[in-house]
mmCIF file of C-alpha atoms and ligand atoms in Angstrom:
data_model
loop_
_atom_site.group_PDB
_atom_site.id
_atom_site.type_symbol
_atom_site.label_atom_id
_atom_site.label_comp_id
_atom_site.label_asym_id
_atom_site.label_seq_id
_atom_site.Cartn_x
_atom_site.Cartn_y
_atom_site.Cartn_z
ATOM 1 C CA UNK A 38 67.918 59.035 126.816
ATOM 2 C CA UNK A 39 68.607 62.684 126.986
ATOM 3 C CA UNK A 40 66.510 64.660 124.607
ATOM 4 C CA UNK A 41 65.186 68.102 125.348
ATOM 5 C CA UNK A 42 61.482 68.938 125.307
ATOM 6 C CA UNK A 43 59.491 72.071 124.476
ATOM 7 C CA UNK A 44 59.875 73.062 128.130
ATOM 8 C CA UNK A 45 63.657 73.323 127.772
ATOM 9 C CA UNK A 46 63.801 75.810 124.884
ATOM 10 C CA UNK A 47 62.868 79.481 124.779
ATOM 11 C CA UNK A 48 60.278 79.724 122.019
ATOM 12 C CA UNK A 49 59.108 83.284 122.569
ATOM 13 C CA UNK A 50 59.338 85.271 119.338
ATOM 14 C CA UNK A 51 60.994 82.305 117.621
ATOM 15 C CA UNK A 52 60.197 80.624 114.339
ATOM 16 C CA UNK A 53 59.874 76.982 115.266
ATOM 17 C CA UNK A 54 60.489 74.389 112.557
ATOM 18 C CA UNK A 55 58.387 71.376 113.503
ATOM 19 C CA UNK A 56 58.818 68.033 111.724
ATOM 20 C CA UNK A 57 55.452 66.323 111.852
ATOM 21 C CA UNK A 58 54.102 63.168 110.208
ATOM 22 C CA UNK A 59 50.795 63.906 108.534
ATOM 23 C CA UNK A 60 51.148 61.120 105.994
ATOM 24 C CA UNK A 61 47.444 60.348 106.404
ATOM 25 C CA UNK A 62 45.270 58.167 104.187
ATOM 26 C CA UNK A 63 43.148 60.111 101.683
ATOM 27 C CA UNK A 64 40.413 59.124 99.267
ATOM 28 C CA UNK A 65 38.936 61.423 96.628
ATOM 29 C CA UNK A 66 40.718 64.426 98.115
ATOM 30 C CA UNK A 67 39.418 63.796 101.657
ATOM 31 C CA UNK A 68 41.334 62.637 104.690
ATOM 32 C CA UNK A 69 39.891 59.273 105.769
ATOM 33 C CA UNK A 70 41.790 58.916 109.053
ATOM 34 C CA UNK A 71 42.988 62.113 110.725
ATOM 35 C CA UNK A 72 44.583 60.458 113.759
ATOM 36 C CA UNK A 73 48.106 61.598 112.918
ATOM 37 C CA UNK A 74 46.900 65.195 112.559
ATOM 38 C CA UNK A 75 44.981 65.103 115.818
ATOM 39 C CA UNK A 76 48.040 63.831 117.637
ATOM 40 C CA UNK A 77 50.220 66.878 116.754
ATOM 41 C CA UNK A 78 47.748 69.342 118.267
ATOM 42 C CA UNK A 79 49.400 69.564 121.735
ATOM 43 C CA UNK A 80 52.779 70.405 120.204
ATOM 44 C CA UNK A 81 51.439 73.139 117.939
ATOM 45 C CA UNK A 82 49.252 74.531 120.729
ATOM 46 C CA UNK A 83 52.151 74.643 123.204
ATOM 47 C CA UNK A 84 54.465 76.354 120.711
ATOM 48 C CA UNK A 85 51.884 79.061 120.015
ATOM 49 C CA UNK A 86 51.206 79.444 123.749
ATOM 50 C CA UNK A 87 54.926 79.950 124.345
ATOM 51 C CA UNK A 88 54.997 82.788 121.807
ATOM 52 C CA UNK A 89 56.471 80.814 118.890
ATOM 53 C CA UNK A 90 55.473 80.644 115.237
ATOM 54 C CA UNK A 91 55.191 76.996 114.161
ATOM 55 C CA UNK A 92 56.414 76.197 110.662
ATOM 56 C CA UNK A 93 55.294 72.628 110.028
ATOM 57 C CA UNK A 94 57.390 70.401 107.767
ATOM 58 C CA UNK A 95 56.237 67.013 106.533
ATOM 59 C CA UNK A 96 56.303 64.472 103.742
ATOM 60 C CA UNK A 97 53.427 62.930 101.869
ATOM 61 C CA UNK A 98 53.693 59.642 99.994
ATOM 62 C CA UNK A 99 56.827 58.707 98.101
ATOM 63 C CA UNK A 100 57.280 61.216 95.247
ATOM 64 C CA UNK A 101 61.002 60.356 95.006
ATOM 65 C CA UNK A 102 62.444 63.869 94.721
ATOM 66 C CA UNK A 103 59.983 65.145 92.113
ATOM 67 C CA UNK A 104 56.935 67.393 92.256
ATOM 68 C CA UNK A 105 53.888 65.137 92.064
ATOM 69 C CA UNK A 106 50.760 67.323 92.293
ATOM 70 C CA UNK A 107 48.572 64.573 93.781
ATOM 71 C CA UNK A 108 51.064 64.303 96.640
ATOM 72 C CA UNK A 109 50.997 68.022 97.444
ATOM 73 C CA UNK A 110 50.415 68.788 101.102
ATOM 74 C CA UNK A 111 48.096 71.549 99.883
ATOM 75 C CA UNK A 112 45.346 68.902 99.903
ATOM 76 C CA UNK A 113 45.542 68.378 103.662
ATOM 77 C CA UNK A 114 45.391 72.085 104.570
ATOM 78 C CA UNK A 115 41.581 72.276 105.073
ATOM 79 C CA UNK A 116 41.539 69.225 107.367
ATOM 80 C CA UNK A 117 44.612 70.418 109.245
ATOM 81 C CA UNK A 118 43.180 73.924 109.741
ATOM 82 C CA UNK A 119 39.983 72.384 111.118
ATOM 83 C CA UNK A 120 41.854 70.179 113.550
ATOM 84 C CA UNK A 121 44.209 72.933 114.728
ATOM 85 C CA UNK A 122 41.296 75.374 114.987
ATOM 86 C CA UNK A 123 43.245 78.048 113.119
ATOM 87 C CA UNK A 124 43.922 78.744 109.453
ATOM 88 C CA UNK A 125 47.126 77.120 108.248
ATOM 89 C CA UNK A 126 49.194 79.112 105.752
ATOM 90 C CA UNK A 127 50.463 76.844 102.996
ATOM 91 C CA UNK A 128 53.935 77.618 101.647
ATOM 92 C CA UNK A 129 54.923 75.995 98.387
ATOM 93 C CA UNK A 130 58.146 75.664 96.426
ATOM 94 C CA UNK A 131 60.665 78.312 97.328
ATOM 95 C CA UNK A 132 59.961 78.764 101.010
ATOM 96 C CA UNK A 133 62.297 81.609 102.043
ATOM 97 C CA UNK A 134 60.380 84.878 101.616
ATOM 98 C CA UNK A 135 57.004 83.469 102.588
ATOM 99 C CA UNK A 136 58.390 82.128 105.838
ATOM 100 C CA UNK A 137 60.032 85.477 106.583
ATOM 101 C CA UNK A 138 56.650 87.173 106.116
ATOM 102 C CA UNK A 139 54.863 85.038 108.748
ATOM 103 C CA UNK A 140 53.461 86.870 111.727
ATOM 104 C CA UNK A 141 53.869 85.755 115.321
ATOM 105 C CA UNK A 142 51.448 82.976 116.199
ATOM 106 C CA UNK A 143 50.582 82.170 112.581
ATOM 107 C CA UNK A 144 50.799 78.469 111.677
ATOM 108 C CA UNK A 145 52.484 77.540 108.400
ATOM 109 C CA UNK A 146 52.913 74.275 106.512
ATOM 110 C CA UNK A 147 55.668 73.776 103.957
ATOM 111 C CA UNK A 148 55.086 71.844 100.733
ATOM 112 C CA UNK A 149 55.947 68.120 100.736
ATOM 113 C CA UNK A 150 59.628 67.951 101.627
ATOM 114 C CA UNK A 151 60.089 64.849 99.473
ATOM 115 C CA UNK A 152 59.516 66.928 96.323
ATOM 116 C CA UNK A 153 63.144 67.869 96.903
ATOM 117 C CA UNK A 154 65.684 65.061 96.325
ATOM 118 C CA UNK A 155 67.781 66.488 99.175
ATOM 119 C CA UNK A 156 65.206 65.348 101.741
ATOM 120 C CA UNK A 157 65.515 61.577 101.387
ATOM 121 C CA UNK A 158 69.226 61.885 100.592
ATOM 122 C CA UNK A 159 69.695 63.533 104.008
ATOM 123 C CA UNK A 160 71.632 66.173 102.116
ATOM 124 C CA UNK A 161 73.564 68.731 104.155
ATOM 125 C CA UNK A 162 72.717 71.502 101.659
ATOM 126 C CA UNK A 163 68.967 70.918 101.893
ATOM 127 C CA UNK A 164 69.119 70.710 105.689
ATOM 128 C CA UNK A 165 71.068 73.987 105.785
ATOM 129 C CA UNK A 166 68.434 75.628 103.619
ATOM 130 C CA UNK A 167 65.678 74.438 105.951
ATOM 131 C CA UNK A 168 67.693 75.659 108.917
ATOM 132 C CA UNK A 169 67.635 79.237 107.564
ATOM 133 C CA UNK A 170 63.825 79.172 107.901
ATOM 134 C CA UNK A 171 63.741 78.796 111.673
ATOM 135 C CA UNK A 172 65.430 79.498 114.980
ATOM 136 C CA UNK A 173 64.577 76.249 116.715
ATOM 137 C CA UNK A 174 63.851 72.661 115.588
ATOM 138 C CA UNK A 175 61.231 70.340 117.045
ATOM 139 C CA UNK A 176 60.782 66.726 115.961
ATOM 140 C CA UNK A 177 57.257 65.446 116.583
ATOM 141 C CA UNK A 178 57.365 62.736 113.917
ATOM 142 C CA UNK A 179 58.152 59.522 115.768
ATOM 143 C CA UNK A 180 56.493 57.587 112.950
ATOM 144 C CA UNK A 181 59.103 58.932 110.483
ATOM 145 C CA UNK A 182 62.039 58.638 112.902
ATOM 146 C CA UNK A 183 63.277 55.414 111.280
ATOM 147 C CA UNK A 184 64.199 57.498 108.219
ATOM 148 C CA UNK A 185 67.522 59.354 108.181
ATOM 149 C CA UNK A 186 66.284 62.230 106.062
ATOM 150 C CA UNK A 187 67.284 65.923 106.009
ATOM 151 C CA UNK A 188 64.266 66.992 108.073
ATOM 152 C CA UNK A 189 64.549 64.169 110.607
ATOM 153 C CA UNK A 190 68.321 63.818 110.920
ATOM 154 C CA UNK A 191 70.695 66.435 109.443
ATOM 155 C CA UNK A 192 68.537 69.406 110.423
ATOM 156 C CA UNK A 193 68.392 68.347 114.080
ATOM 157 C CA UNK A 194 72.111 69.000 114.314
ATOM 158 C CA UNK A 195 71.940 72.521 112.889
ATOM 159 C CA UNK A 196 69.531 74.218 115.300
ATOM 160 C CA UNK A 197 68.682 73.980 119.001
ATOM 161 C CA UNK A 198 66.547 70.825 118.902
ATOM 162 C CA UNK A 199 63.957 69.099 121.018
ATOM 163 C CA UNK A 200 61.232 66.464 120.992
ATOM 164 C CA UNK A 201 57.608 67.511 120.567
ATOM 165 C CA UNK A 202 54.804 66.274 122.808
ATOM 166 C CA UNK A 203 53.813 63.347 120.589
ATOM 167 C CA UNK A 204 57.434 62.248 120.210
ATOM 168 C CA UNK A 205 57.795 62.392 124.008
ATOM 169 C CA UNK A 206 54.615 60.380 124.486
ATOM 170 C CA UNK A 207 55.622 57.711 121.972
ATOM 171 C CA UNK A 208 59.080 57.315 123.471
ATOM 172 C CA UNK A 209 57.843 57.039 127.016
ATOM 173 C CA UNK A 210 55.144 54.514 126.047
ATOM 174 C CA UNK A 211 57.708 52.367 124.278
ATOM 175 C CA UNK A 212 60.121 52.679 127.153
ATOM 176 C CA UNK A 213 57.382 51.450 129.506
ATOM 177 C CA UNK A 214 56.587 48.564 127.173
ATOM 178 C CA UNK A 215 60.025 47.213 126.322
ATOM 179 C CA UNK A 216 62.754 49.395 127.800
ATOM 180 C CA UNK A 217 62.160 49.026 131.525
ATOM 181 C CA UNK A 218 58.808 47.225 131.675
ATOM 182 C CA UNK A 219 57.040 45.757 134.646
ATOM 183 C CA UNK A 220 57.144 41.976 134.350
ATOM 184 C CA UNK A 221 55.845 39.614 133.217
ATOM 185 C CA UNK A 222 55.853 41.057 129.685
ATOM 186 C CA UNK A 223 53.809 39.512 126.878
ATOM 187 C CA UNK A 224 54.418 40.333 123.221
ATOM 188 C CA UNK A 225 51.940 39.411 120.512
ATOM 189 C CA UNK A 226 53.299 39.422 116.985
ATOM 190 C CA UNK A 227 51.537 38.475 113.819
ATOM 191 C CA UNK A 228 51.979 39.040 110.155
ATOM 192 C CA UNK A 229 52.420 36.940 107.104
ATOM 193 C CA UNK A 230 56.106 36.233 107.029
ATOM 194 C CA UNK A 231 58.753 35.059 109.452
ATOM 195 C CA UNK A 232 61.410 36.160 106.955
ATOM 196 C CA UNK A 233 60.531 39.849 107.403
ATOM 197 C CA UNK A 234 60.315 39.550 111.204
ATOM 198 C CA UNK A 235 63.543 37.745 112.093
ATOM 199 C CA UNK A 236 65.143 40.740 113.794
ATOM 200 C CA UNK A 237 61.925 41.327 115.682
ATOM 201 C CA UNK A 238 61.650 37.763 116.955
ATOM 202 C CA UNK A 239 65.332 37.638 117.935
ATOM 203 C CA UNK A 240 65.058 40.849 119.926
ATOM 204 C CA UNK A 241 61.781 39.911 121.600
ATOM 205 C CA UNK A 242 62.914 36.512 122.845
ATOM 206 C CA UNK A 243 65.635 38.318 124.751
ATOM 207 C CA UNK A 244 63.275 40.882 126.261
ATOM 208 C CA UNK A 245 59.853 39.374 126.915
ATOM 209 C CA UNK A 246 58.578 36.534 129.098
ATOM 210 C CA UNK A 247 55.888 35.263 126.730
ATOM 211 C CA UNK A 248 55.839 35.657 122.966
ATOM 212 C CA UNK A 249 52.579 34.893 121.181
ATOM 213 C CA UNK A 250 53.052 34.212 117.479
ATOM 214 C CA UNK A 251 49.988 34.564 115.286
ATOM 215 C CA UNK A 252 48.912 34.899 111.675
ATOM 216 C CA UNK A 253 50.820 33.359 108.796
ATOM 217 C CA UNK A 254 53.998 33.357 110.875
ATOM 218 C CA UNK A 255 52.471 30.820 113.245
ATOM 219 C CA UNK A 256 51.896 28.434 110.336
ATOM 220 C CA UNK A 257 55.593 28.535 109.496
ATOM 221 C CA UNK A 258 56.432 27.608 113.092
ATOM 222 C CA UNK A 259 53.872 24.779 113.128
ATOM 223 C CA UNK A 260 55.238 23.427 109.849
ATOM 224 C CA UNK A 261 58.789 23.656 111.219
ATOM 225 C CA UNK A 262 57.710 21.331 114.034
ATOM 226 C CA UNK A 263 56.644 18.761 111.483
ATOM 227 C CA UNK A 264 52.938 19.553 111.590
ATOM 228 C CA UNK A 265 50.964 19.487 108.331
ATOM 229 C CA UNK A 266 49.487 22.909 107.534
ATOM 230 C CA UNK A 267 47.531 21.976 104.397
ATOM 231 C CA UNK A 268 47.099 24.885 101.972
ATOM 232 C CA UNK A 269 48.010 27.496 104.612
ATOM 233 C CA UNK A 270 50.265 30.402 103.880
ATOM 234 C CA UNK A 271 53.638 29.287 105.286
ATOM 235 C CA UNK A 272 57.321 29.731 104.473
ATOM 236 C CA UNK A 273 58.582 26.176 104.375
ATOM 237 C CA UNK A 274 62.132 27.292 103.561
ATOM 238 C CA UNK A 275 62.221 29.074 106.939
ATOM 239 C CA UNK A 276 61.776 25.853 108.925
ATOM 240 C CA UNK A 277 65.388 25.766 110.131
ATOM 241 C CA UNK A 278 65.273 29.400 111.189
ATOM 242 C CA UNK A 279 62.002 28.862 113.034
ATOM 243 C CA UNK A 280 63.493 25.900 114.907
ATOM 244 C CA UNK A 281 66.547 28.009 115.813
ATOM 245 C CA UNK A 282 64.265 30.677 117.255
ATOM 246 C CA UNK A 283 62.380 28.088 119.315
ATOM 247 C CA UNK A 284 65.661 26.676 120.632
ATOM 248 C CA UNK A 285 67.051 30.106 121.458
ATOM 249 C CA UNK A 286 63.843 31.054 123.276
ATOM 250 C CA UNK A 287 64.393 28.094 125.574
ATOM 251 C CA UNK A 288 67.790 29.408 126.555
ATOM 252 C CA UNK A 289 66.474 32.926 127.224
ATOM 253 C CA UNK A 290 63.491 31.627 129.209
ATOM 254 C CA UNK A 291 60.941 33.099 126.847
ATOM 255 C CA UNK A 292 57.789 31.042 126.413
ATOM 256 C CA UNK A 293 56.757 30.913 122.760
ATOM 257 C CA UNK A 294 53.008 30.531 122.408
ATOM 258 C CA UNK A 295 51.793 28.982 119.166
ATOM 259 C CA UNK A 296 48.229 28.014 118.259
ATOM 260 C CA UNK A 297 46.970 24.960 120.171
ATOM 261 C CA UNK A 298 43.866 24.740 118.038
ATOM 262 C CA UNK A 299 43.090 26.342 114.711
ATOM 263 C CA UNK A 300 40.171 27.457 112.582
ATOM 264 C CA UNK A 301 40.486 26.165 109.031
ATOM 265 C CA UNK A 302 38.569 26.700 105.795
ATOM 266 C CA UNK A 303 38.912 25.613 102.178
ATOM 267 C CA UNK A 304 38.588 29.167 100.880
ATOM 268 C CA UNK A 305 40.105 32.519 101.795
ATOM 269 C CA UNK A 306 36.907 34.516 102.038
ATOM 270 C CA UNK A 307 34.455 35.922 104.554
ATOM 271 C CA UNK A 308 32.030 33.389 106.009
ATOM 272 C CA UNK A 309 33.754 30.480 104.306
ATOM 273 C CA UNK A 310 32.590 27.190 105.842
ATOM 274 C CA UNK A 311 35.061 26.574 108.671
ATOM 275 C CA UNK A 312 36.073 23.965 111.202
ATOM 276 C CA UNK A 313 37.939 24.150 114.493
ATOM 277 C CA UNK A 314 40.536 21.419 114.927
ATOM 278 C CA UNK A 315 43.681 20.703 116.927
ATOM 279 C CA UNK A 316 46.786 22.542 115.704
ATOM 280 C CA UNK A 317 48.203 19.334 114.243
ATOM 281 C CA UNK A 318 45.042 18.348 112.411
ATOM 282 C CA UNK A 319 44.761 20.782 109.514
ATOM 283 C CA UNK A 320 43.225 18.834 106.613
ATOM 284 C CA UNK A 321 45.372 18.789 103.440
ATOM 285 C CA UNK A 322 42.819 20.732 101.409
ATOM 286 C CA UNK A 323 42.204 23.467 104.005
ATOM 287 C CA UNK A 324 44.055 26.529 105.272
ATOM 288 C CA UNK A 325 44.481 28.027 108.730
ATOM 289 C CA UNK A 326 42.680 31.383 109.003
ATOM 290 C CA UNK A 327 42.501 31.897 112.759
ATOM 291 C CA UNK A 328 43.581 30.533 116.128
ATOM 292 C CA UNK A 329 40.960 28.503 117.997
ATOM 293 C CA UNK A 330 39.191 29.026 121.353
ATOM 294 C CA UNK A 331 41.615 26.933 123.428
ATOM 295 C CA UNK A 332 44.464 29.093 122.196
ATOM 296 C CA UNK A 333 42.522 32.236 123.087
ATOM 297 C CA UNK A 334 41.764 30.888 126.572
ATOM 298 C CA UNK A 335 45.413 30.119 127.132
ATOM 299 C CA UNK A 336 46.547 33.583 125.957
ATOM 300 C CA UNK A 337 43.929 35.144 128.249
ATOM 301 C CA UNK A 338 45.279 33.190 131.213
ATOM 302 C CA UNK A 339 48.792 34.435 130.455
ATOM 303 C CA UNK A 340 47.510 38.011 130.149
ATOM 304 C CA UNK A 341 45.812 37.749 133.544
ATOM 305 C CA UNK A 342 49.204 37.413 135.216
ATOM 306 C CA UNK A 343 51.019 39.853 132.944
ATOM 307 C CA UNK A 344 51.910 43.445 133.791
ATOM 308 C CA UNK A 345 52.894 44.629 130.316
ATOM 309 C CA UNK A 346 51.692 43.831 126.794
ATOM 310 C CA UNK A 347 53.093 44.941 123.472
ATOM 311 C CA UNK A 348 51.258 44.047 120.279
ATOM 312 C CA UNK A 349 52.216 44.173 116.625
ATOM 313 C CA UNK A 350 50.070 42.017 114.420
ATOM 314 C CA UNK A 351 46.743 40.165 114.607
ATOM 315 C CA UNK A 352 46.282 36.460 115.356
ATOM 316 C CA UNK A 353 44.145 35.626 112.348
ATOM 317 C CA UNK A 354 42.608 37.101 109.218
ATOM 318 C CA UNK A 355 40.627 39.644 111.251
ATOM 319 C CA UNK A 356 39.367 41.437 108.123
ATOM 320 C CA UNK A 357 37.244 38.396 107.174
ATOM 321 C CA UNK A 358 34.449 37.395 109.566
ATOM 322 C CA UNK A 359 34.440 35.124 111.513
ATOM 323 C CA UNK A 360 38.244 34.841 111.405
ATOM 324 C CA UNK A 361 38.547 37.901 113.646
ATOM 325 C CA UNK A 362 37.360 35.874 116.618
ATOM 326 C CA UNK A 363 40.715 35.041 118.215
ATOM 327 C CA UNK A 364 42.120 38.543 117.682
ATOM 328 C CA UNK A 365 39.015 40.205 119.123
ATOM 329 C CA UNK A 366 38.836 37.735 122.030
ATOM 330 C CA UNK A 367 42.391 38.556 123.034
ATOM 331 C CA UNK A 368 41.766 42.294 122.531
ATOM 332 C CA UNK A 369 38.755 42.063 124.878
ATOM 333 C CA UNK A 370 40.977 40.619 127.577
ATOM 334 C CA UNK A 371 43.709 43.224 127.034
ATOM 335 C CA UNK A 372 41.087 45.970 127.233
ATOM 336 C CA UNK A 373 39.547 44.699 130.466
ATOM 337 C CA UNK A 374 42.898 44.101 132.172
ATOM 338 C CA UNK A 375 44.032 47.580 131.125
ATOM 339 C CA UNK A 376 40.826 49.229 132.341
ATOM 340 C CA UNK A 377 41.187 47.414 135.654
ATOM 341 C CA UNK A 378 44.656 48.967 136.019
ATOM 342 C CA UNK A 379 46.339 45.542 135.863
ATOM 343 C CA UNK A 380 48.124 45.900 132.536
ATOM 344 C CA UNK A 381 50.149 48.451 130.589
ATOM 345 C CA UNK A 382 49.170 47.819 126.955
ATOM 346 C CA UNK A 383 50.865 49.286 123.908
ATOM 347 C CA UNK A 384 50.011 48.577 120.267
ATOM 348 C CA UNK A 385 51.400 49.829 116.988
ATOM 349 C CA UNK A 386 51.465 49.172 113.258
ATOM 350 C CA UNK A 387 48.823 49.717 110.591
ATOM 351 C CA UNK A 388 47.184 46.264 110.743
ATOM 352 C CA UNK A 389 47.245 46.150 114.493
ATOM 353 C CA UNK A 390 45.654 49.550 114.913
ATOM 354 C CA UNK A 391 43.034 48.612 112.294
ATOM 355 C CA UNK A 392 42.226 45.467 114.314
ATOM 356 C CA UNK A 393 42.059 47.421 117.580
ATOM 357 C CA UNK A 394 39.755 50.005 115.976
ATOM 358 C CA UNK A 395 37.552 47.305 114.446
ATOM 359 C CA UNK A 396 37.204 45.690 117.879
ATOM 360 C CA UNK A 397 36.067 49.002 119.375
ATOM 361 C CA UNK A 398 38.856 48.999 121.958
ATOM 362 C CA UNK A 399 40.894 51.961 120.706
ATOM 363 C CA UNK A 400 40.237 53.932 123.889
ATOM 364 C CA UNK A 401 41.032 50.990 126.167
ATOM 365 C CA UNK A 402 44.738 50.556 125.466
ATOM 366 C CA UNK A 403 47.299 52.404 127.553
ATOM 367 C CA UNK A 404 48.871 53.666 124.345
ATOM 368 C CA UNK A 405 48.392 53.283 120.618
ATOM 369 C CA UNK A 406 51.340 54.383 118.532
ATOM 370 C CA UNK A 407 50.935 56.477 115.399
ATOM 371 C CA UNK A 408 53.863 54.609 113.881
ATOM 372 C CA UNK A 409 54.118 51.632 111.547
ATOM 373 C CA UNK A 410 57.652 51.025 110.324
ATOM 374 C CA UNK A 411 59.219 53.071 113.128
ATOM 375 C CA UNK A 412 57.321 51.079 115.776
ATOM 376 C CA UNK A 413 58.538 47.831 114.262
ATOM 377 C CA UNK A 414 62.160 48.994 114.037
ATOM 378 C CA UNK A 415 61.979 50.180 117.620
ATOM 379 C CA UNK A 416 60.622 46.758 118.685
ATOM 380 C CA UNK A 417 63.530 45.208 116.790
ATOM 381 C CA UNK A 418 65.877 47.069 119.106
ATOM 382 C CA UNK A 419 67.214 49.320 116.349
ATOM 383 C CA UNK A 420 68.377 52.870 116.856
ATOM 384 C CA UNK A 421 66.043 55.281 115.098
ATOM 385 C CA UNK A 422 68.069 58.031 113.378
ATOM 386 C CA UNK A 423 65.439 60.696 114.098
ATOM 387 C CA UNK A 424 65.567 59.904 117.813
ATOM 388 C CA UNK A 425 69.351 59.554 117.941
ATOM 389 C CA UNK A 426 69.758 62.976 116.286
ATOM 390 C CA UNK A 427 67.751 64.558 119.107
ATOM 391 C CA UNK A 428 70.031 63.009 121.676
ATOM 392 C CA UNK A 429 72.744 65.213 120.181
HETATM 393 C C1 3PG B 1009 54.570 56.106 107.428
HETATM 394 O O1 3PG B 1009 53.490 56.395 106.908
HETATM 395 O O2 3PG B 1009 54.835 54.961 107.845
HETATM 396 C C2 3PG B 1009 55.562 57.200 107.672
HETATM 397 O O3 3PG B 1009 54.993 58.416 107.338
HETATM 398 C C3 3PG B 1009 56.830 56.944 106.905
HETATM 399 O O4 3PG B 1009 56.587 56.909 105.523
HETATM 400 P P1 3PG B 1009 57.605 56.148 104.566
HETATM 401 O O5 3PG B 1009 57.462 54.697 104.855
HETATM 402 O O6 3PG B 1009 57.192 56.533 103.163
HETATM 403 O O7 3PG B 1009 58.993 56.641 104.898
HETATM 404 MG MG1 MG B 1010 55.503 53.091 105.803
#
């Protein structure tokens, strides 16, 4: 892995094109979670300190090559200015002249790149046009690095390029978690469907020592072992695939951890009357909404001996009380092991981060990624085009 950083390029007096990901959730014109904006502060600050003029480039939503006013990045300018502690100059449409007029140390933000069809098409012409706006290119958008778009891929090859601080941080956290981790390594994966996580499971059973499977995916594995899962969400047509994964895990020496006991209810709603039973005792008219206490105790015992943990997905329906219990119980253990310096813990993905935040442990993990899709693709062992382009 040989990408340059801000320390390797001369930024003094340079216009620095910085690809950031500020695709933040908004409601009624207000940013509801500014995490992604907060995380680009070190990069922007360091560029200004080195004498550069940052020109931020980003996407918002999926406007598909057309101007969609609600998806204008103009709406995030007040929040971004607040977070950066400096006014941000917004540059719409035809960027050229306005960028040329920027003064040293000013911070600019270009209009949503995806208003131009050349962005998602990774078009050479659009990348070349962006390249005329700057002297240097910085990619700080790890969470968009799974997209081969003009601003993440083609442009990196046209200017001296490097990784920003957040990109560096994300890559080194992931390297510590799955690249060259301290063993034993535990992975926790959840989510509704095995069918969308096949590449993930195949990669993880080669890399980790213990793989905890939670959520709807666990039901599919239980069903594949001939266990009745009642009305639970499960992909019965994936039974063969699930059995193949279990068999392959035996050959790689990866322990697959499935629920040993389960919490079931007749209805999918908060505070539904529930029962804790053995994993093979789900009544026909009930559904599995969480893992039970014996499962949590077992996962905790595995975590006690582990050195590294990577998490993508909750164990149960954590949004509906009390079906957050297993997820929160395991998060408590991860947090205390991490705080005691016994565990390197890395989490990523929208649902996972929401669960970590809801549990109050967001400050207790070693690292929480800003990425969703990119984190998953990285865990799948895929090459991310935005990262590969920086490697030159
Ligand atoms: C995200 O929010 O996951 C990133 O900004 C990427 O957005 P996309 O999935 O629309 O490419
Ligand atoms: Mg996405």
